[in-house]
């Protein structure tokens, strides 16, 4: 219900936004979808992936290669982008999920960096660090408003899917594995298969985000696979609050808007980001969602006290 | 001739390994004893280089006193950082540790850029090492041998500290069972502060010792910490000897790899890291993690 | 009634005047943070100086220039985001600058989409101008011109055994390919004895240096630049590399961003070039530019500073000639009469109409220390004429 209202609000926002606003909100939705996909692994399954960029990048490169080398129409590449990133997620997941905690994190990082090196070095295929450019979708999707609606549609589908997943038996099984794997497996949950499926779904959704980002930016570069891209998912999620369903998307939007704002005025964006992260981790570990709840709590308490006093 | 060349290549690989070891061993120590994933480790490596530049005023003659001042300063900075920022997050999950230390990395990078500017800073080789040695007729810079010696000495001292002193025994015990140490009446927080400061000082020493061969820039921290992670993951997170082995492997892989596959120099480290993680996830000399219940 | 008419006229004239006073906005993308911030800083300084000069003369078409500099972090995604903000929010008329090749390639498609011209003053990938985009112009040398100039020079050296050490990315790869292909055309007898590809941003070159020395090359071509070149030069010198290798040829080695930090440690006798060397040519034009730059910023102008400075002036010239800031008119002004010509401090720049690439002579020299400067300067200078760098293009107009 609340999700429906959010989507409706975003739907109505479209025509009001300026062209630049459309680009920004589109990018925020893409980053939001990406962070939500990461949080499926992180919050539901308790897996900290530092290689999420691999799936984002594979989705983007699948789209870019088919459009620029094979002349496919942009939209037709969506199923391939999803399949390609799901396949890569299956392979990386299959090899990584056996590991726990920091070792899992490091192995996902290593795989993503290897893919980065491949994209960077394999000139004949990927164009190396010259990237693949001129990816403006042909026809109406090359315009800002229609593209915004496509992004919104895919965002809504992805988020709706994640919401359904959270309430499904699969979601309960994941959280059971996260909280106590031994007990969950004792009651008959196949840990490896559940986690692998979560990994593949998370990878496929990240691929959708990459697919959209490449078209929005009109180009795809090896940076899409670099570890800083994986860090963006983690930052957005912690910033927004991993424990709240829409937290990562809110965090992604906040991250992006803040970045644009700070960058327009200073060249000290790293410093500001560092300061923000420091404050969030030390004082607001539950993210913006936590800040919101605290504020609401104070207000409620204040009202109650006021009522009692009056 | 060729044997001489391979010996030379072995030495250059070891010299590279020495720098990697100084960079990575503190990271491993801090993770082993405190369980902290210190993403800011490269920043202290960078800070070491910049501090030496500042203390020596860019003069080679100021190298030795500068080096000692860097060590002292790094110990103080390390202790302060641990008290102010690391202590609140001991019991928090890895992602908070990664984010907090990443935040420190970003802040330090801009701070250094603000103070020293974005240009490259370096220092001439100290006078004692200005002329090369001749090995089998080939000139070999004596400073590299100093680096190998410095790394070897650090490893030896670290080993003596960890295995021959009571304090070292506590540090090793901290990797196993913190509660037990507390029960014995040991001031664990103070111990942690000390370990963190020591790890930071080692990184700063590495950065400072490399200044005569390199050029310091604010952006060097990110690159350094990724290199350090590769080394300690290969060797085994938390293992001092693992850091040494990982550094030597990466160093030799580069020195000899480029002779046969010069195209692939960039891929070697990550390929080795992924291979090790697949075959022996806890690293070559690491211990498998205890099964959580 | 009559009075009202005069008021109306005054108002209309006032409006027209205000319209004319609207600044011409130039949005510049430079790297202002991270490892290459030094390059972006000097680029933005050079551009700023040119804007101030032009405005002091009363601007262009009676309108002042306004420079908006933003940090693209050398990241193509940030570059596109910022370029869009400049176009859509700041309403700039032109995009300008760009240090990183990948950023330039990422931003280039926006010029077609929004009909906003882009004048590139640093990014050097030949691919940028080989895309034949109507609104992309490069007023500085590209890597292919540098490599061809190096090959022309190398062909005159008594060297048969060549080796390469370059950063492992597109710039290093393409430069070496262009250099050796061209050199083999000019001198079929040369051979390649070793190729080394350290990762861009490497900090340890010892193994690469000994591997190179083992191959006993007589000449080494290199496109290591920025910190990589600084670190390589110091480490190679310690190995006696420059005593063994007779000719070390680096087309980007004489950048002040390299020579200044190396200071007195620069090995002597390296055959290096740069897109602009502040002591050449010894003309009134160049001397007054160096003087003005030093007065304004208290440092010598690096190549990136001069290229950005010249780029602004060349763009202003095109706007003047077009009598408009419209993309199409400016394009025609750049292309007309066999290509726009501008007398820069470094000498004549001529734009090739087909691919919008500027061609110019290049200065080479052997590094040598001088008591007058805290860094090495170029000695025994050799000039490669612009004609030696003119490679064929596929673009047509």
Short mmCIF file of C-alpha atoms in Angstrom, two decimals, chain B:
data_model
loop_
_atom_site.label_atom_id
_atom_site.label_comp_id
_atom_site.label_asym_id
_atom_site.label_seq_id
_atom_site.Cartn_x
_atom_site.Cartn_y
_atom_site.Cartn_z
CA UNK B 1 75.24 -14.35 -17.23
CA UNK B 2 71.76 -15.71 -17.03
CA UNK B 3 72.17 -17.08 -13.54
CA UNK B 4 73.39 -13.65 -12.53
CA UNK B 5 70.34 -12.10 -14.09
CA UNK B 6 67.93 -14.40 -12.29
CA UNK B 7 69.68 -13.59 -9.04
CA UNK B 8 69.19 -9.92 -9.80
CA UNK B 9 65.53 -10.50 -10.58
CA UNK B 10 65.19 -12.43 -7.32
CA UNK B 11 66.60 -9.44 -5.47
CA UNK B 12 64.29 -6.93 -7.13
CA UNK B 13 61.36 -9.20 -6.33
CA UNK B 14 62.46 -9.42 -2.70
CA UNK B 15 62.88 -5.65 -2.55
CA UNK B 16 59.32 -5.22 -3.78
CA UNK B 17 58.21 -7.86 -1.29
CA UNK B 18 59.86 -5.93 1.52
CA UNK B 19 57.83 -2.84 0.80
CA UNK B 20 54.66 -4.90 0.55
CA UNK B 21 55.44 -6.62 3.84
CA UNK B 22 55.91 -3.35 5.74
CA UNK B 23 52.68 -2.10 4.24
CA UNK B 24 50.63 -5.21 4.95
CA UNK B 25 51.88 -6.67 8.20
CA UNK B 26 50.19 -4.04 10.36
CA UNK B 27 46.90 -4.70 8.61
CA UNK B 28 47.21 -8.37 9.38
CA UNK B 29 48.26 -7.77 12.98
CA UNK B 30 45.32 -5.44 13.63
CA UNK B 31 42.85 -7.85 12.09
CA UNK B 32 44.33 -10.81 13.94
CA UNK B 33 44.43 -9.27 17.38
CA UNK B 34 41.45 -6.93 17.23
CA UNK B 35 39.27 -8.28 14.44
CA UNK B 36 39.24 -4.86 12.79
CA UNK B 37 39.20 -4.60 8.97
CA UNK B 38 41.26 -1.44 8.66
CA UNK B 39 40.54 0.13 5.29
CA UNK B 40 42.44 3.25 6.38
CA UNK B 41 45.68 1.32 6.63
CA UNK B 42 46.97 2.74 3.36
CA UNK B 43 46.34 6.25 4.67
CA UNK B 44 48.87 5.77 7.44
CA UNK B 45 51.33 4.46 4.89
CA UNK B 46 50.73 7.69 2.97
CA UNK B 47 50.96 9.74 6.15
CA UNK B 48 54.33 8.17 6.91
CA UNK B 49 55.67 9.33 3.55
CA UNK B 50 54.32 12.87 3.95
CA UNK B 51 55.48 13.14 7.56
CA UNK B 52 59.01 12.15 6.59
CA UNK B 53 58.90 14.75 3.83
CA UNK B 54 57.81 17.36 6.35
CA UNK B 55 60.25 16.38 9.12
CA UNK B 56 63.25 16.19 6.78
CA UNK B 57 62.18 19.36 4.92
CA UNK B 58 62.80 17.47 1.70
CA UNK B 59 66.52 17.07 2.48
CA UNK B 60 68.20 13.68 2.27
CA UNK B 61 70.34 14.57 5.31
CA UNK B 62 67.24 14.68 7.46
CA UNK B 63 66.32 11.09 6.63
CA UNK B 64 67.40 9.29 9.82
CA UNK B 65 66.08 11.76 12.36
CA UNK B 66 62.97 12.09 10.20
CA UNK B 67 62.41 8.36 10.26
CA UNK B 68 62.52 8.26 14.05
CA UNK B 69 60.19 11.23 14.32
CA UNK B 70 57.76 9.51 11.91
CA UNK B 71 57.74 6.39 14.09
CA UNK B 72 57.05 8.44 17.21
CA UNK B 73 54.36 10.52 15.51
CA UNK B 74 52.69 7.45 14.03
CA UNK B 75 52.51 5.76 17.45
CA UNK B 76 50.76 8.81 18.89
CA UNK B 77 48.43 9.19 15.90
CA UNK B 78 47.62 5.49 15.94
CA UNK B 79 46.77 5.56 19.63
CA UNK B 80 44.59 8.64 19.18
CA UNK B 81 42.73 7.19 16.20
CA UNK B 82 42.09 3.96 18.09
CA UNK B 83 40.74 5.82 21.12
CA UNK B 84 38.56 8.21 19.18
CA UNK B 85 37.23 6.18 16.27
CA UNK B 86 38.02 2.49 16.49
CA UNK B 87 37.06 1.80 20.09
CA UNK B 88 33.35 2.54 19.58
CA UNK B 89 33.07 -0.07 16.83
CA UNK B 90 34.81 -3.15 18.21
CA UNK B 91 31.62 -5.07 18.69
CA UNK B 92 30.03 -3.87 15.49
CA UNK B 93 29.83 -5.97 12.32
CA UNK B 94 32.46 -5.76 9.60
CA UNK B 95 30.51 -3.42 7.34
CA UNK B 96 30.61 -0.67 9.97
CA UNK B 97 34.33 -1.18 10.44
CA UNK B 98 34.90 -1.04 6.71
CA UNK B 99 32.80 2.10 6.34
CA UNK B 100 34.31 3.88 9.31
CA UNK B 101 37.88 3.18 8.25
CA UNK B 102 36.97 4.04 4.64
CA UNK B 103 35.68 7.36 5.99
CA UNK B 104 39.02 7.92 7.71
CA UNK B 105 40.78 7.16 4.42
CA UNK B 106 38.71 9.75 2.54
CA UNK B 107 39.20 12.40 5.21
CA UNK B 108 42.95 11.84 5.46
CA UNK B 109 43.35 11.95 1.68
CA UNK B 110 41.74 15.37 1.46
CA UNK B 111 43.49 16.61 4.57
CA UNK B 112 46.89 15.77 3.08
CA UNK B 113 45.88 17.34 -0.23
CA UNK B 114 44.80 20.46 1.65
CA UNK B 115 48.07 20.67 3.62
CA UNK B 116 50.65 19.56 1.04
CA UNK B 117 48.96 20.21 -2.29
CA UNK B 118 48.27 17.69 -5.02
CA UNK B 119 51.78 17.51 -6.48
CA UNK B 120 54.31 14.72 -6.01
CA UNK B 121 56.65 14.86 -3.02
CA UNK B 122 59.81 12.88 -2.69
CA UNK B 123 63.17 12.75 -1.02
CA UNK B 124 66.62 11.99 -2.46
CA UNK B 125 68.25 8.74 -1.34
CA UNK B 126 70.07 9.25 1.99
CA UNK B 127 73.79 9.89 1.45
CA UNK B 128 74.85 6.53 2.88
CA UNK B 129 73.10 4.74 0.03
CA UNK B 130 73.77 7.09 -2.83
CA UNK B 131 76.20 4.82 -4.68
CA UNK B 132 75.20 1.39 -6.00
CA UNK B 133 76.73 -1.95 -5.17
CA UNK B 134 78.01 -4.10 -7.96
CA UNK B 135 76.58 -7.61 -8.08
CA UNK B 136 78.17 -9.78 -10.76
CA UNK B 137 79.08 -6.66 -12.66
CA UNK B 138 75.58 -5.18 -12.53
CA UNK B 139 74.92 -2.08 -10.48
CA UNK B 140 72.31 -2.70 -7.80
CA UNK B 141 71.03 0.22 -5.70
CA UNK B 142 72.14 -0.30 -2.14
CA UNK B 143 68.96 1.30 -0.83
CA UNK B 144 66.99 -1.78 -1.93
CA UNK B 145 69.20 -3.90 0.26
CA UNK B 146 68.50 -1.52 3.12
CA UNK B 147 64.78 -2.03 2.48
CA UNK B 148 65.15 -5.80 2.53
CA UNK B 149 67.11 -5.49 5.75
CA UNK B 150 64.54 -3.17 7.30
CA UNK B 151 61.68 -5.51 6.45
CA UNK B 152 63.64 -8.51 7.71
CA UNK B 153 64.50 -6.72 10.93
CA UNK B 154 60.89 -5.68 11.44
CA UNK B 155 59.72 -9.24 10.91
CA UNK B 156 62.32 -10.53 13.36
CA UNK B 157 61.50 -7.96 16.04
CA UNK B 158 57.81 -8.62 15.58
CA UNK B 159 58.39 -12.33 15.99
CA UNK B 160 60.52 -11.77 19.08
CA UNK B 161 57.83 -9.53 20.51
CA UNK B 162 54.96 -11.89 19.81
CA UNK B 163 56.67 -15.11 20.83
CA UNK B 164 59.30 -14.09 23.36
CA UNK B 165 57.59 -11.48 25.54
CA UNK B 166 54.65 -11.71 27.90
CA UNK B 167 52.98 -8.73 26.22
CA UNK B 168 53.28 -10.51 22.90
CA UNK B 169 51.72 -13.60 24.37
CA UNK B 170 48.74 -11.50 25.46
CA UNK B 171 48.42 -10.07 21.98
CA UNK B 172 48.37 -13.57 20.55
CA UNK B 173 45.89 -14.62 23.19
CA UNK B 174 43.66 -11.70 22.16
CA UNK B 175 43.19 -13.34 18.79
CA UNK B 176 41.79 -16.39 20.55
CA UNK B 177 39.76 -15.34 23.49
CA UNK B 178 39.26 -11.82 24.64
CA UNK B 179 37.06 -12.73 27.61
CA UNK B 180 39.72 -14.97 29.01
CA UNK B 181 42.27 -12.14 28.93
CA UNK B 182 39.86 -9.88 30.75
CA UNK B 183 39.26 -12.55 33.33
CA UNK B 184 43.01 -12.62 33.93
CA UNK B 185 42.80 -8.96 34.83
CA UNK B 186 44.56 -7.68 31.75
CA UNK B 187 43.61 -4.24 30.52
CA UNK B 188 42.42 -5.34 27.09
CA UNK B 189 41.41 -1.89 25.77
CA UNK B 190 44.89 -0.60 26.54
CA UNK B 191 46.37 -3.64 24.85
CA UNK B 192 44.25 -2.94 21.78
CA UNK B 193 45.38 0.66 21.68
CA UNK B 194 48.95 -0.55 21.74
CA UNK B 195 48.44 -3.12 18.98
CA UNK B 196 46.68 -0.61 16.76
CA UNK B 197 49.39 2.01 17.29
CA UNK B 198 52.03 -0.58 16.48
CA UNK B 199 50.29 -1.63 13.27
CA UNK B 200 49.93 2.00 12.22
CA UNK B 201 53.56 2.71 13.04
CA UNK B 202 54.67 -0.18 10.84
CA UNK B 203 52.62 1.15 7.92
CA UNK B 204 53.99 4.65 8.44
CA UNK B 205 57.52 3.26 8.60
CA UNK B 206 56.90 1.50 5.29
CA UNK B 207 55.60 4.65 3.64
CA UNK B 208 58.47 6.72 4.99
CA UNK B 209 61.15 4.19 4.04
CA UNK B 210 59.80 4.12 0.50
CA UNK B 211 59.83 7.88 0.01
CA UNK B 212 63.39 7.93 -1.39
CA UNK B 213 62.27 5.49 -4.11
CA UNK B 214 58.83 6.84 -4.82
CA UNK B 215 56.76 9.96 -4.94
CA UNK B 216 54.07 10.61 -2.39
CA UNK B 217 50.64 11.76 -3.55
CA UNK B 218 47.35 12.06 -1.66
CA UNK B 219 45.82 9.31 -3.80
CA UNK B 220 48.42 6.69 -2.97
CA UNK B 221 46.47 5.44 0.06
CA UNK B 222 43.69 3.70 -1.86
CA UNK B 223 46.08 1.87 -4.12
CA UNK B 224 48.24 0.86 -1.17
CA UNK B 225 45.39 -0.58 0.87
CA UNK B 226 44.20 -2.72 -2.02
CA UNK B 227 47.74 -4.06 -2.43
CA UNK B 228 47.86 -4.72 1.30
CA UNK B 229 44.57 -6.60 1.25
CA UNK B 230 45.79 -8.82 -1.57
CA UNK B 231 48.94 -9.66 0.37
CA UNK B 232 47.23 -10.48 3.66
CA UNK B 233 44.39 -12.42 2.06
CA UNK B 234 46.91 -14.58 0.25
CA UNK B 235 49.02 -15.09 3.34
CA UNK B 236 46.14 -15.42 5.75
CA UNK B 237 44.32 -12.63 7.57
CA UNK B 238 45.78 -12.21 11.02
CA UNK B 239 49.01 -14.04 10.39
CA UNK B 240 52.30 -12.15 10.56
CA UNK B 241 54.14 -14.90 8.72
CA UNK B 242 51.35 -15.03 6.21
CA UNK B 243 51.90 -11.35 5.40
CA UNK B 244 55.56 -12.13 4.83
CA UNK B 245 54.79 -15.11 2.60
CA UNK B 246 52.10 -13.19 0.67
CA UNK B 247 54.48 -10.27 0.10
CA UNK B 248 57.27 -12.55 -1.11
CA UNK B 249 54.91 -14.42 -3.44
CA UNK B 250 53.55 -11.24 -5.01
CA UNK B 251 57.05 -9.77 -5.29
CA UNK B 252 58.48 -12.84 -7.00
CA UNK B 253 55.42 -13.32 -9.16
CA UNK B 254 55.96 -9.83 -10.55
CA UNK B 255 59.74 -10.18 -10.93
CA UNK B 256 59.57 -13.46 -12.83
CA UNK B 257 56.07 -13.24 -14.28
CA UNK B 258 56.95 -10.26 -16.47
CA UNK B 259 59.75 -12.27 -18.07
CA UNK B 260 57.34 -14.83 -19.45
CA UNK B 261 53.99 -13.03 -19.61
CA UNK B 262 54.79 -9.31 -19.73
CA UNK B 263 51.24 -8.61 -20.92
CA UNK B 264 49.72 -9.88 -17.71
CA UNK B 265 51.57 -7.91 -15.03
CA UNK B 266 48.34 -6.19 -14.02
CA UNK B 267 46.34 -9.39 -13.54
CA UNK B 268 48.80 -11.47 -11.48
CA UNK B 269 47.95 -10.26 -7.97
CA UNK B 270 44.16 -10.61 -8.25
CA UNK B 271 44.41 -13.94 -10.00
CA UNK B 272 46.64 -15.28 -7.25
CA UNK B 273 44.29 -13.89 -4.60
CA UNK B 274 41.23 -15.51 -6.15
CA UNK B 275 43.07 -18.79 -6.56
CA UNK B 276 44.16 -18.87 -2.93
CA UNK B 277 40.67 -17.95 -1.73
CA UNK B 278 39.19 -20.77 -3.77
CA UNK B 279 41.64 -23.43 -2.65
CA UNK B 280 42.40 -22.30 0.88
CA UNK B 281 40.01 -19.49 1.82
CA UNK B 282 41.67 -18.59 5.10
CA UNK B 283 44.99 -17.97 3.36
CA UNK B 284 48.17 -19.97 3.03
CA UNK B 285 49.26 -19.55 6.64
CA UNK B 286 45.98 -18.48 8.21
CA UNK B 287 43.86 -20.52 10.53
CA UNK B 288 40.41 -21.64 9.45
CA UNK B 289 37.77 -19.57 11.23
CA UNK B 290 36.15 -21.24 14.21
CA UNK B 291 32.71 -22.57 13.41
CA UNK B 292 30.09 -20.21 14.72
CA UNK B 293 27.23 -21.64 16.64
#
